[in-house]
Amino acid sequence: LAKTTQPISMDSYEGQEVNITCSHNNIATNDYITWYQQFPSQGPRFIIQGYKTKVTNEVASLFIPADRKSSTLSLPRVSLSDTAVYYCLVGEAGSYQLTFGKGTKLSVIP
Amino acid sequence: GAVVSQHPSWVICKSGTSVKIECRSLDFQATTMFWYRQFPKQSLMLMATSNEGSKATYEQGVEKDKFLINHASLTLSTLTVTSAHPEDSSFYICSARYSSTDTQYFGPGTRLTVL
């Protein structure tokens, strides 16, 4: 499983766009990228998943460059309720397992 | 869609007793479920992979005789912590694999406190 590296913490003001970048230099050809959000004392919540280029859903966008060695989660116009830990994970299609890193603690400031 | 539930959400038990935690995929079938443990201010650690109808695969360092996993149906996996001790106190989280997208969806977690 490819190891991921992401910032330990980030601060943002309400209403701003937040971009969290994750590096995964040894991502394999069949690996996909998944982001989760976790609030204290809750299970991780699925945000978005992608393999290449750009993926967008109702809550976020995921940008993956051509070399796929990094990915950026973009959260538009964050609110206080977006304060959470965000995990970037790389999964191998078919192996099913995910290895959680330390994640990025996002603090949204009023 | 893709909802996973856990029961109970919290449990307090005496040292030496056994505790069973249920994990259900409510709106999809999951041949593979996972059990994680999370200590305060730490990340999730995978304990075991549970496959329907077969024995679970445990991660290194996880005692299979202490953490019994049963995945008897495509929507239910159970984790039994046997002879629980205070050091087993933790937040236990399950996930179920949605095969169409290879995405894991997580339950809300179970807080276990062993006195």
PDB file of C-alpha atoms in Angstrom:
ATOM      1  CA  LEU A   1       0.000   0.000   0.000  1.00  0.00           C
ATOM      2  CA  ALA A   2       1.320   3.422  -0.932  1.00  0.00           C
ATOM      3  CA  LYS A   3       2.324   5.611   2.002  1.00  0.00           C
ATOM      4  CA  THR A   4       0.688   9.017   2.181  1.00  0.00           C
ATOM      5  CA  THR A   5       1.971  12.282   3.589  1.00  0.00           C
ATOM      6  CA  GLN A   6      -0.261  15.233   4.414  1.00  0.00           C
ATOM      7  CA  PRO A   7       0.057  18.298   6.651  1.00  0.00           C
ATOM      8  CA  ILE A   8      -0.597  17.651  10.312  1.00  0.00           C
ATOM      9  CA  SER A   9      -2.815  20.693  10.681  1.00  0.00           C
ATOM     10  CA  MET A  10      -4.333  23.621   8.810  1.00  0.00           C
ATOM     11  CA  ASP A  11      -6.290  26.684   9.819  1.00  0.00           C
ATOM     12  CA  SER A  12      -8.820  28.503   7.676  1.00  0.00           C
ATOM     13  CA  TYR A  13     -11.363  31.248   8.078  1.00  0.00           C
ATOM     14  CA  GLU A  14     -15.008  30.613   7.478  1.00  0.00           C
ATOM     15  CA  GLY A  15     -16.107  31.059   3.885  1.00  0.00           C
ATOM     16  CA  GLN A  16     -12.703  30.375   2.397  1.00  0.00           C
ATOM     17  CA  GLU A  17     -11.788  27.567   0.061  1.00  0.00           C
ATOM     18  CA  VAL A  18      -9.485  25.021   1.661  1.00  0.00           C
ATOM     19  CA  ASN A  19      -7.077  22.834  -0.263  1.00  0.00           C
ATOM     20  CA  ILE A  20      -5.411  19.910   1.467  1.00  0.00           C
ATOM     21  CA  THR A  21      -2.649  18.246  -0.485  1.00  0.00           C
ATOM     22  CA  CYS A  22      -1.541  14.684   0.031  1.00  0.00           C
ATOM     23  CA  SER A  23       1.558  13.131  -1.456  1.00  0.00           C
ATOM     24  CA  HIS A  24       1.712   9.480  -2.412  1.00  0.00           C
ATOM     25  CA  ASN A  25       4.921   9.122  -4.391  1.00  0.00           C
ATOM     26  CA  ASN A  26       4.838   5.344  -4.716  1.00  0.00           C
ATOM     27  CA  ILE A  27       1.245   5.004  -5.844  1.00  0.00           C
ATOM     28  CA  ALA A  28       0.791   1.962  -8.072  1.00  0.00           C
ATOM     29  CA  THR A  29      -1.006   1.790 -11.397  1.00  0.00           C
ATOM     30  CA  ASN A  30      -4.203   0.273 -10.009  1.00  0.00           C
ATOM     31  CA  ASP A  31      -4.331   2.307  -6.798  1.00  0.00           C
ATOM     32  CA  TYR A  32      -7.136   4.772  -6.168  1.00  0.00           C
ATOM     33  CA  ILE A  33      -7.310   7.732  -3.784  1.00  0.00           C
ATOM     34  CA  THR A  34      -9.969   8.185  -1.132  1.00  0.00           C
ATOM     35  CA  TRP A  35     -10.565  10.989   1.363  1.00  0.00           C
ATOM     36  CA  TYR A  36     -12.453  10.707   4.621  1.00  0.00           C
ATOM     37  CA  GLN A  37     -13.573  13.219   7.246  1.00  0.00           C
ATOM     38  CA  GLN A  38     -13.677  12.327  10.914  1.00  0.00           C
ATOM     39  CA  PHE A  39     -15.233  14.212  13.804  1.00  0.00           C
ATOM     40  CA  PRO A  40     -14.301  13.347  17.403  1.00  0.00           C
ATOM     41  CA  SER A  41     -15.909  10.122  18.628  1.00  0.00           C
ATOM     42  CA  GLN A  42     -17.397   9.331  15.229  1.00  0.00           C
ATOM     43  CA  GLY A  43     -16.484   6.951  12.448  1.00  0.00           C
ATOM     44  CA  PRO A  44     -14.843   8.372   9.319  1.00  0.00           C
ATOM     45  CA  ARG A  45     -17.229   9.736   6.747  1.00  0.00           C
ATOM     46  CA  PHE A  46     -16.512   9.157   3.056  1.00  0.00           C
ATOM     47  CA  ILE A  47     -15.920  12.398   1.163  1.00  0.00           C
ATOM     48  CA  ILE A  48     -14.639  11.577  -2.299  1.00  0.00           C
ATOM     49  CA  GLN A  49     -12.706   9.006  -4.286  1.00  0.00           C
ATOM     50  CA  GLY A  50     -10.813   9.195  -7.541  1.00  0.00           C
ATOM     51  CA  TYR A  51      -8.290   7.551  -9.798  1.00  0.00           C
ATOM     52  CA  LYS A  52      -7.083  10.357 -12.039  1.00  0.00           C
ATOM     53  CA  THR A  53      -7.830  13.910 -13.214  1.00  0.00           C
ATOM     54  CA  LYS A  54     -10.646  15.637 -11.373  1.00  0.00           C
ATOM     55  CA  VAL A  55     -13.628  14.353  -9.477  1.00  0.00           C
ATOM     56  CA  THR A  56     -16.334  16.563  -8.045  1.00  0.00           C
ATOM     57  CA  ASN A  57     -19.330  15.820  -5.887  1.00  0.00           C
ATOM     58  CA  GLU A  58     -21.727  17.882  -3.824  1.00  0.00           C
ATOM     59  CA  VAL A  59     -19.270  18.467  -0.984  1.00  0.00           C
ATOM     60  CA  ALA A  60     -15.764  18.526  -2.446  1.00  0.00           C
ATOM     61  CA  SER A  61     -13.460  18.264  -5.419  1.00  0.00           C
ATOM     62  CA  LEU A  62     -10.470  16.017  -5.823  1.00  0.00           C
ATOM     63  CA  PHE A  63      -7.654  17.038  -8.134  1.00  0.00           C
ATOM     64  CA  ILE A  64      -5.179  14.395  -9.245  1.00  0.00           C
ATOM     65  CA  PRO A  65      -2.302  15.404 -11.556  1.00  0.00           C
ATOM     66  CA  ALA A  66      -1.208  13.222 -14.429  1.00  0.00           C
ATOM     67  CA  ASP A  67       1.639  11.559 -12.495  1.00  0.00           C
ATOM     68  CA  ARG A  68      -0.789  10.743  -9.635  1.00  0.00           C
ATOM     69  CA  LYS A  69       1.965  11.239  -7.059  1.00  0.00           C
ATOM     70  CA  SER A  70      -0.180  13.696  -5.174  1.00  0.00           C
ATOM     71  CA  SER A  71      -3.795  14.691  -4.817  1.00  0.00           C
ATOM     72  CA  THR A  72      -5.582  17.764  -3.497  1.00  0.00           C
ATOM     73  CA  LEU A  73      -8.876  17.790  -1.690  1.00  0.00           C
ATOM     74  CA  SER A  74     -10.691  21.075  -2.212  1.00  0.00           C
ATOM     75  CA  LEU A  75     -13.441  22.148   0.170  1.00  0.00           C
ATOM     76  CA  PRO A  76     -15.352  25.195  -1.088  1.00  0.00           C
ATOM     77  CA  ARG A  77     -16.427  27.873   1.381  1.00  0.00           C
ATOM     78  CA  VAL A  78     -15.755  26.033   4.620  1.00  0.00           C
ATOM     79  CA  SER A  79     -17.877  26.565   7.706  1.00  0.00           C
ATOM     80  CA  LEU A  80     -17.203  25.956  11.382  1.00  0.00           C
ATOM     81  CA  SER A  81     -18.788  22.524  11.052  1.00  0.00           C
ATOM     82  CA  ASP A  82     -16.014  21.471   8.672  1.00  0.00           C
ATOM     83  CA  THR A  83     -13.551  21.469  11.578  1.00  0.00           C
ATOM     84  CA  ALA A  84     -12.416  17.848  11.591  1.00  0.00           C
ATOM     85  CA  VAL A  85      -9.575  15.505  10.737  1.00  0.00           C
ATOM     86  CA  TYR A  86      -9.230  14.695   7.049  1.00  0.00           C
ATOM     87  CA  TYR A  87      -7.559  11.482   5.941  1.00  0.00           C
ATOM     88  CA  CYS A  88      -6.077  10.764   2.539  1.00  0.00           C
ATOM     89  CA  LEU A  89      -5.761   7.086   1.756  1.00  0.00           C
ATOM     90  CA  VAL A  90      -4.496   5.105  -1.167  1.00  0.00           C
ATOM     91  CA  GLY A  91      -6.131   1.775  -1.804  1.00  0.00           C
ATOM     92  CA  GLU A  92      -5.242  -0.991  -4.181  1.00  0.00           C
ATOM     93  CA  ALA A  93      -8.128  -2.177  -6.284  1.00  0.00           C
ATOM     94  CA  GLY A  94      -8.968  -5.681  -5.173  1.00  0.00           C
ATOM     95  CA  SER A  95      -6.922  -5.735  -1.961  1.00  0.00           C
ATOM     96  CA  TYR A  96      -9.587  -3.767  -0.098  1.00  0.00           C
ATOM     97  CA  GLN A  97      -7.361  -2.741   2.790  1.00  0.00           C
ATOM     98  CA  LEU A  98      -6.741   0.863   3.773  1.00  0.00           C
ATOM     99  CA  THR A  99      -3.969   2.137   6.013  1.00  0.00           C
ATOM    100  CA  PHE A 100      -4.753   5.310   7.892  1.00  0.00           C
ATOM    101  CA  GLY A 101      -2.039   7.908   8.435  1.00  0.00           C
ATOM    102  CA  LYS A 102      -2.232  10.726  10.939  1.00  0.00           C
ATOM    103  CA  GLY A 103      -4.533  12.874   8.818  1.00  0.00           C
ATOM    104  CA  THR A 104      -4.830  16.652   8.641  1.00  0.00           C
ATOM    105  CA  LYS A 105      -6.580  18.443  11.451  1.00  0.00           C
ATOM    106  CA  LEU A 106      -8.490  21.323   9.874  1.00  0.00           C
ATOM    107  CA  SER A 107      -9.583  24.111  12.168  1.00  0.00           C
ATOM    108  CA  VAL A 108     -12.078  26.599  10.767  1.00  0.00           C
ATOM    109  CA  ILE A 109     -11.963  29.950  12.510  1.00  0.00           C
ATOM    110  CA  PRO A 110     -14.911  32.360  12.672  1.00  0.00           C
TER     111      PRO A 110
ATOM    112  CA  GLY B   1     -27.139   5.066   0.527  1.00  0.00           C
ATOM    113  CA  ALA B   2     -24.145   3.072   1.855  1.00  0.00           C
ATOM    114  CA  VAL B   3     -25.068   3.256   5.525  1.00  0.00           C
ATOM    115  CA  VAL B   4     -23.286   1.211   8.168  1.00  0.00           C
ATOM    116  CA  SER B   5     -24.547   0.927  11.717  1.00  0.00           C
ATOM    117  CA  GLN B   6     -22.937  -0.292  14.904  1.00  0.00           C
ATOM    118  CA  HIS B   7     -24.473  -1.466  18.125  1.00  0.00           C
ATOM    119  CA  PRO B   8     -24.031  -0.570  20.875  1.00  0.00           C
ATOM    120  CA  SER B   9     -22.701   2.952  20.491  1.00  0.00           C
ATOM    121  CA  TRP B  10     -21.102   2.716  23.894  1.00  0.00           C
ATOM    122  CA  VAL B  11     -20.626   0.028  26.529  1.00  0.00           C
ATOM    123  CA  ILE B  12     -19.145  -0.108  29.998  1.00  0.00           C
ATOM    124  CA  CYS B  13     -18.205  -3.487  31.392  1.00  0.00           C
ATOM    125  CA  LYS B  14     -16.290  -5.040  34.234  1.00  0.00           C
ATOM    126  CA  SER B  15     -12.859  -6.509  33.742  1.00  0.00           C
ATOM    127  CA  GLY B  16     -13.027 -10.159  32.760  1.00  0.00           C
ATOM    128  CA  THR B  17     -16.359 -10.008  30.980  1.00  0.00           C
ATOM    129  CA  SER B  18     -16.981 -10.345  27.237  1.00  0.00           C
ATOM    130  CA  VAL B  19     -18.538  -7.736  25.023  1.00  0.00           C
ATOM    131  CA  LYS B  20     -20.070  -8.191  21.576  1.00  0.00           C
ATOM    132  CA  ILE B  21     -20.236  -5.370  19.049  1.00  0.00           C
ATOM    133  CA  GLU B  22     -22.414  -5.637  15.937  1.00  0.00           C
ATOM    134  CA  CYS B  23     -21.724  -4.030  12.587  1.00  0.00           C
ATOM    135  CA  ARG B  24     -24.432  -3.947   9.931  1.00  0.00           C
ATOM    136  CA  SER B  25     -24.511  -2.684   6.380  1.00  0.00           C
ATOM    137  CA  LEU B  26     -28.061  -1.373   6.127  1.00  0.00           C
ATOM    138  CA  ASP B  27     -28.586  -0.832   2.428  1.00  0.00           C
ATOM    139  CA  PHE B  28     -25.970  -2.923   0.681  1.00  0.00           C
ATOM    140  CA  GLN B  29     -24.399  -6.331   0.952  1.00  0.00           C
ATOM    141  CA  ALA B  30     -20.798  -6.541   2.042  1.00  0.00           C
ATOM    142  CA  THR B  31     -18.709  -9.631   1.534  1.00  0.00           C
ATOM    143  CA  THR B  32     -15.850  -7.867   3.283  1.00  0.00           C
ATOM    144  CA  MET B  33     -15.975  -5.887   6.509  1.00  0.00           C
ATOM    145  CA  PHE B  34     -13.153  -4.447   8.572  1.00  0.00           C
ATOM    146  CA  TRP B  35     -12.623  -3.764  12.245  1.00  0.00           C
ATOM    147  CA  TYR B  36     -10.500  -0.876  13.460  1.00  0.00           C
ATOM    148  CA  ARG B  37      -9.478   0.419  16.855  1.00  0.00           C
ATOM    149  CA  GLN B  38      -8.739   4.042  17.651  1.00  0.00           C
ATOM    150  CA  PHE B  39      -7.111   5.293  20.819  1.00  0.00           C
ATOM    151  CA  PRO B  40      -7.464   8.938  21.897  1.00  0.00           C
ATOM    152  CA  LYS B  41      -5.727  11.408  19.605  1.00  0.00           C
ATOM    153  CA  GLN B  42      -4.481   8.611  17.376  1.00  0.00           C
ATOM    154  CA  SER B  43      -5.408   7.377  13.943  1.00  0.00           C
ATOM    155  CA  LEU B  44      -7.422   4.278  13.120  1.00  0.00           C
ATOM    156  CA  MET B  45      -5.573   0.996  13.317  1.00  0.00           C
ATOM    157  CA  LEU B  46      -6.823  -1.963  11.329  1.00  0.00           C
ATOM    158  CA  MET B  47      -7.421  -4.972  13.554  1.00  0.00           C
ATOM    159  CA  ALA B  48      -8.838  -7.524  11.166  1.00  0.00           C
ATOM    160  CA  THR B  49     -10.496  -8.156   7.841  1.00  0.00           C
ATOM    161  CA  SER B  50     -13.717 -10.125   7.962  1.00  0.00           C
ATOM    162  CA  ASN B  51     -14.962 -12.072   4.953  1.00  0.00           C
ATOM    163  CA  GLU B  52     -18.447 -13.506   4.848  1.00  0.00           C
ATOM    164  CA  GLY B  53     -18.461 -17.223   5.417  1.00  0.00           C
ATOM    165  CA  SER B  54     -14.771 -17.552   6.181  1.00  0.00           C
ATOM    166  CA  LYS B  55     -12.308 -16.909   8.966  1.00  0.00           C
ATOM    167  CA  ALA B  56     -11.158 -13.388   9.637  1.00  0.00           C
ATOM    168  CA  THR B  57      -7.640 -12.269   8.855  1.00  0.00           C
ATOM    169  CA  TYR B  58      -5.983 -10.540  11.774  1.00  0.00           C
ATOM    170  CA  GLU B  59      -3.282  -7.898  11.637  1.00  0.00           C
ATOM    171  CA  GLN B  60       0.027  -8.541  13.304  1.00  0.00           C
ATOM    172  CA  GLY B  61      -0.167  -8.099  17.039  1.00  0.00           C
ATOM    173  CA  VAL B  62      -3.941  -8.576  17.282  1.00  0.00           C
ATOM    174  CA  GLU B  63      -4.884 -11.631  19.313  1.00  0.00           C
ATOM    175  CA  LYS B  64      -7.446 -13.634  17.391  1.00  0.00           C
ATOM    176  CA  ASP B  65      -8.534 -15.537  20.497  1.00  0.00           C
ATOM    177  CA  LYS B  66      -9.233 -12.304  22.304  1.00  0.00           C
ATOM    178  CA  PHE B  67     -11.004 -10.494  19.492  1.00  0.00           C
ATOM    179  CA  LEU B  68     -13.425 -12.970  17.980  1.00  0.00           C
ATOM    180  CA  ILE B  69     -14.900 -11.974  14.650  1.00  0.00           C
ATOM    181  CA  ASN B  70     -17.882 -13.579  12.982  1.00  0.00           C
ATOM    182  CA  HIS B  71     -19.219 -12.582   9.574  1.00  0.00           C
ATOM    183  CA  ALA B  72     -22.164 -14.903   9.214  1.00  0.00           C
ATOM    184  CA  SER B  73     -24.161 -12.933   6.673  1.00  0.00           C
ATOM    185  CA  LEU B  74     -23.614 -10.366   3.944  1.00  0.00           C
ATOM    186  CA  THR B  75     -24.901  -7.591   6.178  1.00  0.00           C
ATOM    187  CA  LEU B  76     -23.619  -8.461   9.634  1.00  0.00           C
ATOM    188  CA  SER B  77     -20.229  -8.828  11.253  1.00  0.00           C
ATOM    189  CA  THR B  78     -19.649  -9.097  14.985  1.00  0.00           C
ATOM    190  CA  LEU B  79     -16.608  -8.431  17.119  1.00  0.00           C
ATOM    191  CA  THR B  80     -16.479 -10.040  20.545  1.00  0.00           C
ATOM    192  CA  VAL B  81     -13.890  -8.785  22.984  1.00  0.00           C
ATOM    193  CA  THR B  82     -13.350 -11.717  25.309  1.00  0.00           C
ATOM    194  CA  SER B  83     -12.179 -11.348  28.902  1.00  0.00           C
ATOM    195  CA  ALA B  84     -11.920  -7.617  28.484  1.00  0.00           C
ATOM    196  CA  HIS B  85      -9.343  -5.676  30.482  1.00  0.00           C
ATOM    197  CA  PRO B  86      -8.916  -1.935  31.018  1.00  0.00           C
ATOM    198  CA  GLU B  87      -6.268  -1.758  28.290  1.00  0.00           C
ATOM    199  CA  ASP B  88      -8.944  -2.893  25.795  1.00  0.00           C
ATOM    200  CA  SER B  89     -10.825   0.325  26.424  1.00  0.00           C
ATOM    201  CA  SER B  90     -10.935   2.080  23.089  1.00  0.00           C
ATOM    202  CA  PHE B  91     -13.102   3.268  20.222  1.00  0.00           C
ATOM    203  CA  TYR B  92     -13.941   0.372  17.929  1.00  0.00           C
ATOM    204  CA  ILE B  93     -15.029   1.187  14.386  1.00  0.00           C
ATOM    205  CA  CYS B  94     -16.174  -1.134  11.651  1.00  0.00           C
ATOM    206  CA  SER B  95     -16.394  -0.573   7.939  1.00  0.00           C
ATOM    207  CA  ALA B  96     -18.052  -2.404   5.089  1.00  0.00           C
ATOM    208  CA  ARG B  97     -16.744  -2.577   1.573  1.00  0.00           C
ATOM    209  CA  TYR B  98     -19.105  -1.451  -1.159  1.00  0.00           C
ATOM    210  CA  SER B  99     -17.895  -3.661  -3.966  1.00  0.00           C
ATOM    211  CA  SER B 100     -19.172  -1.594  -6.903  1.00  0.00           C
ATOM    212  CA  THR B 101     -16.788   1.252  -6.118  1.00  0.00           C
ATOM    213  CA  ASP B 102     -14.333  -0.529  -3.795  1.00  0.00           C
ATOM    214  CA  THR B 103     -15.186   2.087  -1.177  1.00  0.00           C
ATOM    215  CA  GLN B 104     -15.221   1.430   2.554  1.00  0.00           C
ATOM    216  CA  TYR B 105     -18.121   2.957   4.457  1.00  0.00           C
ATOM    217  CA  PHE B 106     -17.667   3.277   8.184  1.00  0.00           C
ATOM    218  CA  GLY B 107     -19.955   2.766  11.118  1.00  0.00           C
ATOM    219  CA  PRO B 108     -20.356   5.401  13.826  1.00  0.00           C
ATOM    220  CA  GLY B 109     -18.097   3.535  16.247  1.00  0.00           C
ATOM    221  CA  THR B 110     -18.490   1.888  19.637  1.00  0.00           C
ATOM    222  CA  ARG B 111     -16.861   3.322  22.744  1.00  0.00           C
ATOM    223  CA  LEU B 112     -15.776   0.484  25.047  1.00  0.00           C
ATOM    224  CA  THR B 113     -14.814   1.245  28.615  1.00  0.00           C
ATOM    225  CA  VAL B 114     -13.563  -1.606  30.761  1.00  0.00           C
ATOM    226  CA  LEU B 115     -13.542  -0.933  34.496  1.00  0.00           C
TER     227      LEU B 115
END
